[in-house]
Structures are given as structure tokens and as C-alpha cells.
mmCIF file of C-alpha atoms in Angstrom:
data_model
loop_
_atom_site.group_PDB
_atom_site.id
_atom_site.type_symbol
_atom_site.label_atom_id
_atom_site.label_comp_id
_atom_site.label_asym_id
_atom_site.label_seq_id
_atom_site.Cartn_x
_atom_site.Cartn_y
_atom_site.Cartn_z
ATOM 1 C CA UNK A 1 -0.256 0.190 -0.021
ATOM 2 C CA UNK A 2 1.394 3.465 -0.896
ATOM 3 C CA UNK A 3 0.802 6.508 1.033
ATOM 4 C CA UNK A 4 1.006 9.938 0.178
ATOM 5 C CA UNK A 5 3.666 12.213 1.957
ATOM 6 C CA UNK A 6 0.177 14.139 3.455
ATOM 7 C CA UNK A 7 -0.781 10.673 4.568
ATOM 8 C CA UNK A 8 2.766 9.562 6.229
ATOM 9 C CA UNK A 9 2.739 13.256 7.720
ATOM 10 C CA UNK A 10 -0.742 12.609 9.145
ATOM 11 C CA UNK A 11 -0.059 9.373 10.980
ATOM 12 C CA UNK A 12 3.220 10.702 12.222
ATOM 13 C CA UNK A 13 1.016 13.503 14.113
ATOM 14 C CA UNK A 14 -1.348 11.023 15.137
ATOM 15 C CA UNK A 15 1.233 9.321 16.854
ATOM 16 C CA UNK A 16 2.957 12.341 18.361
ATOM 17 C CA UNK A 17 1.041 12.485 21.388
ATOM 18 C CA UNK A 18 1.013 8.743 22.002
ATOM 19 C CA UNK A 19 5.371 8.764 21.212
ATOM 20 C CA UNK A 20 5.145 11.422 24.079
ATOM 21 C CA UNK A 21 3.478 9.398 27.200
ATOM 22 C CA UNK A 22 5.440 6.470 25.912
ATOM 23 C CA UNK A 23 8.329 8.149 26.555
ATOM 24 C CA UNK A 24 6.810 9.298 30.124
ATOM 25 C CA UNK A 25 5.837 6.175 31.090
ATOM 26 C CA UNK A 26 8.731 4.621 29.970
ATOM 27 C CA UNK A 27 10.718 6.852 32.224
ATOM 28 C CA UNK A 28 8.492 5.889 34.899
ATOM 29 C CA UNK A 29 9.713 1.992 35.172
ATOM 30 C CA UNK A 30 11.639 1.355 37.739
ATOM 31 C CA UNK A 31 13.291 -1.833 38.384
ATOM 32 C CA UNK A 32 16.404 -3.328 40.447
ATOM 33 C CA UNK A 33 18.309 -4.390 38.197
ATOM 34 C CA UNK A 34 19.843 -7.304 40.400
ATOM 35 C CA UNK A 35 16.973 -8.765 41.277
ATOM 36 C CA UNK A 36 15.913 -11.187 38.208
ATOM 37 C CA UNK A 37 11.952 -10.623 38.863
ATOM 38 C CA UNK A 38 12.166 -7.148 38.776
ATOM 39 C CA UNK A 39 14.094 -7.223 35.702
ATOM 40 C CA UNK A 40 11.140 -9.766 34.127
ATOM 41 C CA UNK A 41 8.975 -7.346 35.891
ATOM 42 C CA UNK A 42 10.147 -4.182 33.745
ATOM 43 C CA UNK A 43 10.000 -6.299 30.860
ATOM 44 C CA UNK A 44 6.846 -6.970 30.949
ATOM 45 C CA UNK A 45 5.539 -3.729 31.757
ATOM 46 C CA UNK A 46 7.730 -2.221 28.921
ATOM 47 C CA UNK A 47 5.631 -4.764 26.553
ATOM 48 C CA UNK A 48 2.090 -3.734 28.017
ATOM 49 C CA UNK A 49 2.633 -0.279 27.558
ATOM 50 C CA UNK A 50 3.608 0.076 24.217
ATOM 51 C CA UNK A 51 1.130 -2.520 23.599
ATOM 52 C CA UNK A 52 -1.360 -0.204 25.219
ATOM 53 C CA UNK A 53 -0.578 2.670 23.786
ATOM 54 C CA UNK A 54 0.755 1.861 19.764
ATOM 55 C CA UNK A 55 -2.333 -0.699 19.353
ATOM 56 C CA UNK A 56 -4.339 1.316 17.332
ATOM 57 C CA UNK A 57 -1.001 1.528 14.772
ATOM 58 C CA UNK A 58 -0.297 -1.867 14.937
ATOM 59 C CA UNK A 59 -1.685 -2.553 11.303
ATOM 60 C CA UNK A 60 -0.337 0.498 10.141
ATOM 61 C CA UNK A 61 2.297 -0.290 7.369
ATOM 62 C CA UNK A 62 4.101 3.218 8.315
ATOM 63 C CA UNK A 63 3.838 3.427 12.075
ATOM 64 C CA UNK A 64 3.206 -0.220 12.901
ATOM 65 C CA UNK A 65 6.942 -1.791 12.495
ATOM 66 C CA UNK A 66 7.340 0.904 15.446
ATOM 67 C CA UNK A 67 6.055 -0.967 17.896
ATOM 68 C CA UNK A 68 8.572 -3.458 17.671
ATOM 69 C CA UNK A 69 11.732 -1.288 16.784
ATOM 70 C CA UNK A 70 10.428 0.692 20.238
ATOM 71 C CA UNK A 71 10.106 -2.644 22.215
ATOM 72 C CA UNK A 72 13.337 -3.625 21.129
ATOM 73 C CA UNK A 73 14.755 -0.159 22.118
ATOM 74 C CA UNK A 74 13.937 -0.274 25.593
ATOM 75 C CA UNK A 75 14.605 -4.077 26.055
ATOM 76 C CA UNK A 76 18.225 -3.083 25.565
ATOM 77 C CA UNK A 77 17.830 -0.373 28.019
ATOM 78 C CA UNK A 78 16.586 -2.774 30.571
ATOM 79 C CA UNK A 79 19.894 -4.889 29.538
ATOM 80 C CA UNK A 80 22.086 -2.433 29.507
ATOM 81 C CA UNK A 81 21.165 -1.364 33.083
ATOM 82 C CA UNK A 82 21.607 -4.929 34.162
ATOM 83 C CA UNK A 83 24.893 -5.216 32.538
ATOM 84 C CA UNK A 84 26.546 -2.364 34.432
ATOM 85 C CA UNK A 85 24.941 -3.385 37.445
ATOM 86 C CA UNK A 86 26.565 -6.921 37.327
ATOM 87 C CA UNK A 87 29.680 -5.557 36.801
ATOM 88 C CA UNK A 88 29.666 -3.004 39.148
ATOM 89 C CA UNK A 89 29.514 0.436 37.216
#
């Protein structure tokens, strides 16, 4: 499916408030990187928040892949914090 530049712009503008809210929600996720159950809870929370906030964009060919990419980025951030904590940094 081809989207015009105007359609793409509209979709991005439509998603912008949700992406800002997502950023705020992600900043609020706290966990102890040395406690596996806390880390697992953080992963689950990231997954739930992203799925909830971006659900309506899942089938969108432009914004749909963003869900997977955002999860990957936030999961990577959790993994980095765990690695640093285990290395005493």
C-alpha cells in the first residue's frame, strides 16, 4: 500500500502525543537490575505499555513496525542497566 506524503505526515502527527506519553511512561519504570524478578517485571511493563499505547497503529504499514522497534530499544536499555549493575558500574 502506497501512502502519500500527506497521509504519512498525518499518521505521524496522530502518533506524536502517544509517543510522548510512551516516553513519559517508560521513564517511570523503575526496577532493581540485580533482582531477576524486578527485571522481568520491567520487561513485562514495557511490553504492556507499548502494546496498549500503540495498539491502534499495529496494522499501519508505516507506524506498525515502530512497535517492535521501540520494544527492542527499551529492552536493550534494560539489558544495559543489568549489565552495568552486574559489572559494578
